[in-house]
PDB file of C-alpha atoms in Angstrom:
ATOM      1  CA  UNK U   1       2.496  -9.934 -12.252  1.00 96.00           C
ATOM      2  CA  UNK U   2      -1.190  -9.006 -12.103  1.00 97.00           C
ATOM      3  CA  UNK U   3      -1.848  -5.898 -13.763  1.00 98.00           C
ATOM      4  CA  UNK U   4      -4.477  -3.545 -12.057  1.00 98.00           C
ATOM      5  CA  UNK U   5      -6.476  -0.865 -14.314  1.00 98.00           C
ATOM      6  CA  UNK U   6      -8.154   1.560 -12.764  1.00 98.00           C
ATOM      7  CA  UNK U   7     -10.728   4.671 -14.521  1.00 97.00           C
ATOM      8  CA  UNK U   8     -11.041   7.016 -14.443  1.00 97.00           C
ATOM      9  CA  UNK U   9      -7.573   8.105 -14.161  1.00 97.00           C
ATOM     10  CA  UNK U  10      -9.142  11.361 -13.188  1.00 97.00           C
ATOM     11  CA  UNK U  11     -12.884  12.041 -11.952  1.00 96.00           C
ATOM     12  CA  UNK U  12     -14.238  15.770 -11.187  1.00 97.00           C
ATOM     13  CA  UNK U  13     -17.371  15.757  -8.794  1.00 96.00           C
ATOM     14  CA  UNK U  14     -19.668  17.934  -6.277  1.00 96.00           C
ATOM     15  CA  UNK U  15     -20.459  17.469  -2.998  1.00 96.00           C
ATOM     16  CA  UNK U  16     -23.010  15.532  -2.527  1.00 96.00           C
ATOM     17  CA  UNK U  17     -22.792  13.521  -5.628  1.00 97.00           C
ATOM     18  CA  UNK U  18     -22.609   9.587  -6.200  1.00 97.00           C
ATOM     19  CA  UNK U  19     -18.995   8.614  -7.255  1.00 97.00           C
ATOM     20  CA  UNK U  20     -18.171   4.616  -8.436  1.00 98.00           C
ATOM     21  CA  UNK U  21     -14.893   4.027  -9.538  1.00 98.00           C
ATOM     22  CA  UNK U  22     -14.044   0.986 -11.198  1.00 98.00           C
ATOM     23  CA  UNK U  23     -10.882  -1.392 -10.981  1.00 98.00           C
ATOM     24  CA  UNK U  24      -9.414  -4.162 -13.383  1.00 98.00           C
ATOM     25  CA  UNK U  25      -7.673  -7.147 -12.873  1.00 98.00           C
ATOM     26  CA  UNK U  26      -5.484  -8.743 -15.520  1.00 98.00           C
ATOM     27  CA  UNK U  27      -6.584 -12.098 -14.309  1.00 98.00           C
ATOM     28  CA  UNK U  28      -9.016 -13.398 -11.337  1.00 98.00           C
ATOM     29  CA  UNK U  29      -8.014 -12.384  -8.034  1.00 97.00           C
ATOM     30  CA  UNK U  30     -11.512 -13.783  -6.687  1.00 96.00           C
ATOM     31  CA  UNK U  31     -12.436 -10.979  -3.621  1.00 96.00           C
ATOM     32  CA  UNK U  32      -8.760 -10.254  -2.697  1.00 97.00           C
ATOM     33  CA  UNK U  33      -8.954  -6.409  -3.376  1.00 98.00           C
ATOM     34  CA  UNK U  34      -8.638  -3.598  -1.224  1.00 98.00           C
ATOM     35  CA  UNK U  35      -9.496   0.286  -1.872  1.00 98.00           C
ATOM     36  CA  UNK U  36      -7.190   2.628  -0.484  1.00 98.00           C
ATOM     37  CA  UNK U  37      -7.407   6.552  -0.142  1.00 98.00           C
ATOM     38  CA  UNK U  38      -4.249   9.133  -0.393  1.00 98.00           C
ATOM     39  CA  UNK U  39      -3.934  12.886   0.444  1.00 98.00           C
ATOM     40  CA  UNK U  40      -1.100  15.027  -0.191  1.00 96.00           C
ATOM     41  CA  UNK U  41       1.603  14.277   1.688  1.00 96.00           C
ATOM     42  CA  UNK U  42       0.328  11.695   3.905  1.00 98.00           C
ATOM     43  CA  UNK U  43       0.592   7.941   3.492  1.00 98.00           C
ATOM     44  CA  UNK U  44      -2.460   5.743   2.013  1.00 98.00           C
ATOM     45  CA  UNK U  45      -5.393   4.543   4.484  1.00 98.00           C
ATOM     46  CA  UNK U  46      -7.374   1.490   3.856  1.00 98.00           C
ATOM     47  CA  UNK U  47     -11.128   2.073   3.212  1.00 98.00           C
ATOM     48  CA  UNK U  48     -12.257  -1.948   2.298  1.00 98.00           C
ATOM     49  CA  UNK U  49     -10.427  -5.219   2.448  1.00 97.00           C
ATOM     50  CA  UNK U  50     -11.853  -8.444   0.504  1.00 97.00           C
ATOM     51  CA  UNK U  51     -13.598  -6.330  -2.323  1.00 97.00           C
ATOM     52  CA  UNK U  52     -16.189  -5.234   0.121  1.00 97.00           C
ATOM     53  CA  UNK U  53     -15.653  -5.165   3.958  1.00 96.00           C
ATOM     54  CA  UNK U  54     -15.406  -1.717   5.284  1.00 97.00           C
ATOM     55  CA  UNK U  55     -12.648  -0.968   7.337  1.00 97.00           C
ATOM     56  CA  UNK U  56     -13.028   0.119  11.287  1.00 95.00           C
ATOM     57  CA  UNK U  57     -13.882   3.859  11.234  1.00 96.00           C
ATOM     58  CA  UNK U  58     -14.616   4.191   7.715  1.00 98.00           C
ATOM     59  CA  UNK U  59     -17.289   5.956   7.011  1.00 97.00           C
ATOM     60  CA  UNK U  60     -20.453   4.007   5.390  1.00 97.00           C
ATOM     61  CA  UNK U  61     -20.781   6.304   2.640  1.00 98.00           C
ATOM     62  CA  UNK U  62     -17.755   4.087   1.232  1.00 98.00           C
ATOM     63  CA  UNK U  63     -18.786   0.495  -0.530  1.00 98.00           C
ATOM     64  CA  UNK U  64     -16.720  -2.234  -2.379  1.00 98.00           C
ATOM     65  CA  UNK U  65     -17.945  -4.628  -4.721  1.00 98.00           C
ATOM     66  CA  UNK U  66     -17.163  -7.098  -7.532  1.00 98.00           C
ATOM     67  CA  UNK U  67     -14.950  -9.981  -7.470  1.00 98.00           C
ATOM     68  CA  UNK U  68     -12.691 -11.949 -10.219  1.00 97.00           C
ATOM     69  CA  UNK U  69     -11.827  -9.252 -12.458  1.00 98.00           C
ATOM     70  CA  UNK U  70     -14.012  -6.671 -11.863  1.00 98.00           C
ATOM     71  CA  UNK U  71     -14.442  -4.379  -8.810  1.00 98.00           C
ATOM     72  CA  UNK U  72     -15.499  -0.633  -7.920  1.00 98.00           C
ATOM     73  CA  UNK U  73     -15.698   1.592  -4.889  1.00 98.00           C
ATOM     74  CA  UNK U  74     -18.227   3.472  -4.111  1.00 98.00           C
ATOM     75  CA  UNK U  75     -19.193   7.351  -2.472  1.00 98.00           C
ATOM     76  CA  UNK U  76     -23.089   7.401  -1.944  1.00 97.00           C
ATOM     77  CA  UNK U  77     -22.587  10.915  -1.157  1.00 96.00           C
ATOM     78  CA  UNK U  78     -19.372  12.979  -1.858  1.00 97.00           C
ATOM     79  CA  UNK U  79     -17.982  14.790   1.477  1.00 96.00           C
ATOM     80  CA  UNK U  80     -15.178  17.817   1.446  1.00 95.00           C
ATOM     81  CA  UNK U  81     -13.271  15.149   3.100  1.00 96.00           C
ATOM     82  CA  UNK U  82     -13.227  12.987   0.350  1.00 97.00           C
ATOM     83  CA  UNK U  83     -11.349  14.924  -2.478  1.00 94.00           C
ATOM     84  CA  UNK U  84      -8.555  12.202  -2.486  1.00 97.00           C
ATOM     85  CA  UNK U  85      -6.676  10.354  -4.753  1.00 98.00           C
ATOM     86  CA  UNK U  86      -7.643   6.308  -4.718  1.00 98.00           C
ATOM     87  CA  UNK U  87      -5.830   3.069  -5.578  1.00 98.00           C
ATOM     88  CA  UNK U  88      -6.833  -0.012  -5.860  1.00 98.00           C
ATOM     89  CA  UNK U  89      -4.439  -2.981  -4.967  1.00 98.00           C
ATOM     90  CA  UNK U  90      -4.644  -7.043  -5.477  1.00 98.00           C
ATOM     91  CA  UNK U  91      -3.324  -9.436  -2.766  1.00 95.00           C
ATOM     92  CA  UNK U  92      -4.362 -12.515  -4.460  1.00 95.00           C
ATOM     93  CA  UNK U  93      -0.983 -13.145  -5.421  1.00 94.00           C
ATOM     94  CA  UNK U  94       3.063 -11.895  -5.096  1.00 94.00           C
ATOM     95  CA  UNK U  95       4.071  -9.189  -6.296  1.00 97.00           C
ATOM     96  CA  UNK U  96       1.252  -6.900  -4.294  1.00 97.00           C
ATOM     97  CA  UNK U  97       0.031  -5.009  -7.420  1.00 98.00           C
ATOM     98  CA  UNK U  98      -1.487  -1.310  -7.125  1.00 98.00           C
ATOM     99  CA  UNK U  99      -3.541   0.357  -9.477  1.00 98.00           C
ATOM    100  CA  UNK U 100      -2.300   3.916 -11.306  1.00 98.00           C
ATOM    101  CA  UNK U 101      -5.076   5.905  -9.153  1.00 98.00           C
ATOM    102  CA  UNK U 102      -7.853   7.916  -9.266  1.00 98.00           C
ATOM    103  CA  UNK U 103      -8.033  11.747  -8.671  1.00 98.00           C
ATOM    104  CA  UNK U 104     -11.052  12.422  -7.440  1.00 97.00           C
ATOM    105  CA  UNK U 105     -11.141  16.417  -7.887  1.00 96.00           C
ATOM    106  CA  UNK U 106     -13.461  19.212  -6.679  1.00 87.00           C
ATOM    107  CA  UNK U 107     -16.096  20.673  -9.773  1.00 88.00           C
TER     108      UNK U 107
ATOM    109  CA  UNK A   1      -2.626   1.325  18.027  1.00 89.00           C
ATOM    110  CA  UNK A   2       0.344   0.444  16.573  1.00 93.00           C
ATOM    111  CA  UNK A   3       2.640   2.876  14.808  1.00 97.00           C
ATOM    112  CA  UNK A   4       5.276   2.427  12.523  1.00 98.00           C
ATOM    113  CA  UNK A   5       7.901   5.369  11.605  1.00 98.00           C
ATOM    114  CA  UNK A   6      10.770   5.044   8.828  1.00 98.00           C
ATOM    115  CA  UNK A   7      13.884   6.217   9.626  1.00 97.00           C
ATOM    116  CA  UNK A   8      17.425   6.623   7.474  1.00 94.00           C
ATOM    117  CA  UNK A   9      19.532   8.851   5.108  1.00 94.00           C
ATOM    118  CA  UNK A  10      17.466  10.999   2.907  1.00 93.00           C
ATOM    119  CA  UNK A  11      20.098  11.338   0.277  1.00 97.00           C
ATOM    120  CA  UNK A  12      21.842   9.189  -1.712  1.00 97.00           C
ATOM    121  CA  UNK A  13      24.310   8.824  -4.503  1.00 97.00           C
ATOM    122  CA  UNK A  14      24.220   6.571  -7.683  1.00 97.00           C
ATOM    123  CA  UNK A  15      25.335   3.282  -6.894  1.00 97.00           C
ATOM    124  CA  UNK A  16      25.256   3.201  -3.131  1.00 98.00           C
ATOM    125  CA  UNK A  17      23.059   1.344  -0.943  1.00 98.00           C
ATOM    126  CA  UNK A  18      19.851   2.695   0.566  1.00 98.00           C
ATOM    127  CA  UNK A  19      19.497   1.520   3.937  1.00 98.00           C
ATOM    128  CA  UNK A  20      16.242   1.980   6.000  1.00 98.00           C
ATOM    129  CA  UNK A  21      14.430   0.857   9.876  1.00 98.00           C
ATOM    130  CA  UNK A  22      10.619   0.817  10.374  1.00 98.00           C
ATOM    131  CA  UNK A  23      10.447   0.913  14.136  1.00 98.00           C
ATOM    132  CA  UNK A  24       7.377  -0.647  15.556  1.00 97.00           C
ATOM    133  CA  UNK A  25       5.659   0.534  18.296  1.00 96.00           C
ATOM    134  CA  UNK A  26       2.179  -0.174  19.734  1.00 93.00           C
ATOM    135  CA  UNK A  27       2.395  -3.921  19.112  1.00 91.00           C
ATOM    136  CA  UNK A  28       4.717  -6.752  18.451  1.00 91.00           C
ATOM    137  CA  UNK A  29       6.188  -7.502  15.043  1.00 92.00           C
ATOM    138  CA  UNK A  30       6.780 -11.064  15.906  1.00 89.00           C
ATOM    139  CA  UNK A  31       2.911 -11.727  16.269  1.00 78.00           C
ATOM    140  CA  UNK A  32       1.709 -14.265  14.276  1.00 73.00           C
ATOM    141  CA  UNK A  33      -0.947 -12.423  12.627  1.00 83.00           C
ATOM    142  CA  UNK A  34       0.752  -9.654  10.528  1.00 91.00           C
ATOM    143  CA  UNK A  35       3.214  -9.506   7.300  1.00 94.00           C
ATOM    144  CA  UNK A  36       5.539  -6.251   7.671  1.00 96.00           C
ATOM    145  CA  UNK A  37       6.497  -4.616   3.526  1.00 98.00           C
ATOM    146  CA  UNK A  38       7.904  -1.676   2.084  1.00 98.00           C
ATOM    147  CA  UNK A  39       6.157   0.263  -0.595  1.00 98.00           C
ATOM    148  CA  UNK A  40       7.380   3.005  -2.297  1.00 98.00           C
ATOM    149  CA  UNK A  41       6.081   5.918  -4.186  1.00 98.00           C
ATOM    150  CA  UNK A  42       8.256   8.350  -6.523  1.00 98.00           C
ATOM    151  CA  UNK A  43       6.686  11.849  -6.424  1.00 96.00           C
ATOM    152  CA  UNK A  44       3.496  12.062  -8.242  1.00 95.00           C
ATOM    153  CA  UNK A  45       2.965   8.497  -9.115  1.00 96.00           C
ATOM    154  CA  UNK A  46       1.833   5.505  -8.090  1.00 97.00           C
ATOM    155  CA  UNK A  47       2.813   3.103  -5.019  1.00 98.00           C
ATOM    156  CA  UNK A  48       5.164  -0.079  -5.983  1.00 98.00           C
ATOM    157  CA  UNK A  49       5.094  -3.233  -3.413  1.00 98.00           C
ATOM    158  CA  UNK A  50       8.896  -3.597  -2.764  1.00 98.00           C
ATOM    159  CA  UNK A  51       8.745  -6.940  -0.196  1.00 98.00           C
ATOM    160  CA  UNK A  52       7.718  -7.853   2.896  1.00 97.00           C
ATOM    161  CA  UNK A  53       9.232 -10.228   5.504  1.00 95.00           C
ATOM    162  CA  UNK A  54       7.315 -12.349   8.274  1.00 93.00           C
ATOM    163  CA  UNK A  55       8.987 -12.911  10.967  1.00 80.00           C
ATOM    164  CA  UNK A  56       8.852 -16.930  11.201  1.00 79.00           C
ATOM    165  CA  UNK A  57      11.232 -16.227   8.589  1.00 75.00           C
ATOM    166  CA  UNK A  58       9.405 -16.503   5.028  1.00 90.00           C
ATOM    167  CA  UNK A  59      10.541 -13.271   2.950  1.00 95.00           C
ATOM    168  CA  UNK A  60       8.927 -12.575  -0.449  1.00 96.00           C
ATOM    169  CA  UNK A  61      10.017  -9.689  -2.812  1.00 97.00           C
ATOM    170  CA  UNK A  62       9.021  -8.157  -5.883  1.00 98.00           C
ATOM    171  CA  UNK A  63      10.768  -9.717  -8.856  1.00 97.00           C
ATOM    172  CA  UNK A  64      11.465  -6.559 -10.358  1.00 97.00           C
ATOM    173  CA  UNK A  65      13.848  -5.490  -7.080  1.00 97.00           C
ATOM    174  CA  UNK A  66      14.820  -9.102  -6.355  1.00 94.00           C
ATOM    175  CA  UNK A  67      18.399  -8.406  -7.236  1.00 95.00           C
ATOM    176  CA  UNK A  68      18.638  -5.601  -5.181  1.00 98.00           C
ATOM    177  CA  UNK A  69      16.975  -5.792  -2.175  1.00 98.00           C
ATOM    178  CA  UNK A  70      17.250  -7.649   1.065  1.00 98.00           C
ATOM    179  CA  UNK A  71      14.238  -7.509   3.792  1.00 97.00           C
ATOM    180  CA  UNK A  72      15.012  -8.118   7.137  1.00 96.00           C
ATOM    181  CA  UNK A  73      14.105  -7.934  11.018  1.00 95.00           C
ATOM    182  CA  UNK A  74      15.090  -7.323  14.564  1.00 94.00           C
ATOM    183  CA  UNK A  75      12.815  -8.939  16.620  1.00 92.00           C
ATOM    184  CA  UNK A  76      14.546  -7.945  19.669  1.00 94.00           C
ATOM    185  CA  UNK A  77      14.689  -4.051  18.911  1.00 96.00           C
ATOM    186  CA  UNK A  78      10.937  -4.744  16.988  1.00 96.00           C
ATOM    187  CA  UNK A  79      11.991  -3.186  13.577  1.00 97.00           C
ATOM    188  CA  UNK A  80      12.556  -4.279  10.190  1.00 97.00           C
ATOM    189  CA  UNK A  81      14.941  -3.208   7.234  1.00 98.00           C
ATOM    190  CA  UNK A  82      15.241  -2.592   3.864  1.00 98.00           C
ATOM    191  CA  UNK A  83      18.477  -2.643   2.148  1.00 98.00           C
ATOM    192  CA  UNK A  84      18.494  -1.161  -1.689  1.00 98.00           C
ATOM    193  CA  UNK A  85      21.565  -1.903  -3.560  1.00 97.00           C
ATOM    194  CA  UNK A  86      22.868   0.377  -6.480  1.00 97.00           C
ATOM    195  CA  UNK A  87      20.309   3.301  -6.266  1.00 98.00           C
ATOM    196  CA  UNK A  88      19.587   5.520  -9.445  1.00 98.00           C
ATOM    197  CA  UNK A  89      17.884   8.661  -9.854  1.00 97.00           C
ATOM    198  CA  UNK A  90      15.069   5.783 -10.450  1.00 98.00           C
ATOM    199  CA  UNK A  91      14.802   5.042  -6.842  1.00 98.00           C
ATOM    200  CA  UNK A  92      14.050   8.433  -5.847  1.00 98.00           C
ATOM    201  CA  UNK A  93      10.793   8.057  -3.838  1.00 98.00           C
ATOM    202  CA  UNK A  94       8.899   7.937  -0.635  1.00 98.00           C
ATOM    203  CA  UNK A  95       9.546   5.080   1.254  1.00 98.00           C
ATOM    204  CA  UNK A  96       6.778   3.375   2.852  1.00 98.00           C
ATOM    205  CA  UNK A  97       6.680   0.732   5.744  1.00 98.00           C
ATOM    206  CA  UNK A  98       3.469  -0.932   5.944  1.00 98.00           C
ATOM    207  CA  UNK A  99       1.721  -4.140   8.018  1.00 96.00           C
ATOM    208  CA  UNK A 100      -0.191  -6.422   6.403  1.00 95.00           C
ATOM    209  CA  UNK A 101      -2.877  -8.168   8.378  1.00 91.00           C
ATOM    210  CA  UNK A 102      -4.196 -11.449   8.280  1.00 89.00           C
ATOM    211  CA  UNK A 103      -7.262 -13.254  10.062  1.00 88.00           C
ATOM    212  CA  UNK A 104      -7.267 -17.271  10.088  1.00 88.00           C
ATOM    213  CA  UNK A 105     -10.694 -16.771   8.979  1.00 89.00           C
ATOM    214  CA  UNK A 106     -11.053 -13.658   6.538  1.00 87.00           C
ATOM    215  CA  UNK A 107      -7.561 -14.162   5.197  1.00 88.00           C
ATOM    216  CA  UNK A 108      -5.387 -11.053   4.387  1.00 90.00           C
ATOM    217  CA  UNK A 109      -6.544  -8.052   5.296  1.00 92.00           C
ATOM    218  CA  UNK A 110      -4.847  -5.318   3.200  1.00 95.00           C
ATOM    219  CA  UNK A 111      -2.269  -2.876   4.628  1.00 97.00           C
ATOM    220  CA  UNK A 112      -3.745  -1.787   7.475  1.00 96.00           C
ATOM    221  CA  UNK A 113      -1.244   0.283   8.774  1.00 97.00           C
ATOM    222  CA  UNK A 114       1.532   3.000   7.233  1.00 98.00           C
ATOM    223  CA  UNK A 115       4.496   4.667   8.723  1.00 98.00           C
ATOM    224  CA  UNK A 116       4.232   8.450   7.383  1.00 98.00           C
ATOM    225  CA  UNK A 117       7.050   7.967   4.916  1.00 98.00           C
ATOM    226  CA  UNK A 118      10.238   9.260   4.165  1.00 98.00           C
ATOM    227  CA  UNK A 119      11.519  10.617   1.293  1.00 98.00           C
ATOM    228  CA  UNK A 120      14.813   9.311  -0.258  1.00 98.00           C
ATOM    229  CA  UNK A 121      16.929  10.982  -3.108  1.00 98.00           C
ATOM    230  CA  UNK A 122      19.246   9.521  -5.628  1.00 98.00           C
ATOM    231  CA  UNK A 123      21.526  12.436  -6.879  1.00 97.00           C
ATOM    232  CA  UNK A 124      25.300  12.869  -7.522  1.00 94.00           C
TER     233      UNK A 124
END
């Protein structure tokens, strides 16, 4: 299976602030990544497919890039909205791997 | 906009079989463009990639389930299944059904779509 590593496991932040975080693979997966975010008690939602393609409705303050082994996502500019917990997940190969996640928390 | 909703017995006992239906609506599950999975999440960590099915047939699941699970689909009633064989308390999650898209040009797409979940318990 391809392992994916994700930090931090835990990130505190202010509105308004710049957020990257990053995203290992345990091998190449090339650009086959995709950034998901999770609230409480809801189901994920896709944010960027293919490392860095933005999903419909997503807002453009979210950005993907990297490829092989090394990716990160991107908040230009942190939103209430956005206080979230985010995975990673590779779809280069079977099994579909996720990453742990990222809580992105209010400072 | 397609929708997806899980449906099936919230509770379970060790050793039995868990048994859910993601019912598609809003679209066709037999379209050629999407792969249908279940993911699962046990409360407070992370999301697992159980299997997904396509519905030309071709089925892949995780190796760490393979045993256990079977995938399947209804075309006619446009849902797909998950049968879980010989829960434990380790199976205790959220149960996610999920389509995977996929462009002839971009490739796969991610999981574009989620049903809300539902939450399944192993206890005696």
């Amino acid at each position: 299976d391809i392992q994916m590593t994700q930090s931090p496991s835990t990130l505190s932040a202010s509105v308004g602030d710049r957020v990257t975080i990053t995203c290992r693979a345990s091998q190449s997966i090339s650009s086959w990544l995709a950034w998901y975010q999770q609230k409480p008690g809801k189901a994920p939602k896709l944010l960027i497919y293919k490392a860095s393609s933005l999903e419909s409705g997503v807002p453009s303050r979210f950005s993907g890039s990297g490829s092989g082994t090394e990716f990160t996502l991107t908040i230009s500019s942190l939103q209430p909205d956005d206080y979230a917990t985010y995975y990673c997940q590779q779809y280069n190969d079977y099994p579909r791997t996720f990453g742990q996640g990222t809580k992105l928390e209010i400072k | 906009q397609v929708q997806l909703e899980e449906s099936g017995p919230g509770l379970l006992k060790p050793s039995q079989t868990l048994s859910l239906t993601c019912t598609v609506s809003g679209g066709s599950i037999s379209s050629g463009s999407h792969y249908w999975s279940w993911i699962r999440q046990p409360a407070g960590k992370g999301l697992e990639w159980i299997g997904r099915i396509y519905t030309s047939g071709s089925i892949s699941y995780n190796p760490s389930l393979k045993s256990r699970v079977t995938i399947s689909a209804d075309t006619s009633k446009n849902q797909f299944s998950l049968k879980l064989s010989s829960v434990t308390a380790a199976d205790t999650a959220v149960y996610y059904c999920a389509r995977e898209g996929y462009d002839i040009l971009t490739g796969y797409l991610g999981f574009q779509q989620w049903g809300q979940g539902t939450l399944v318990t192993v206890s005696s």
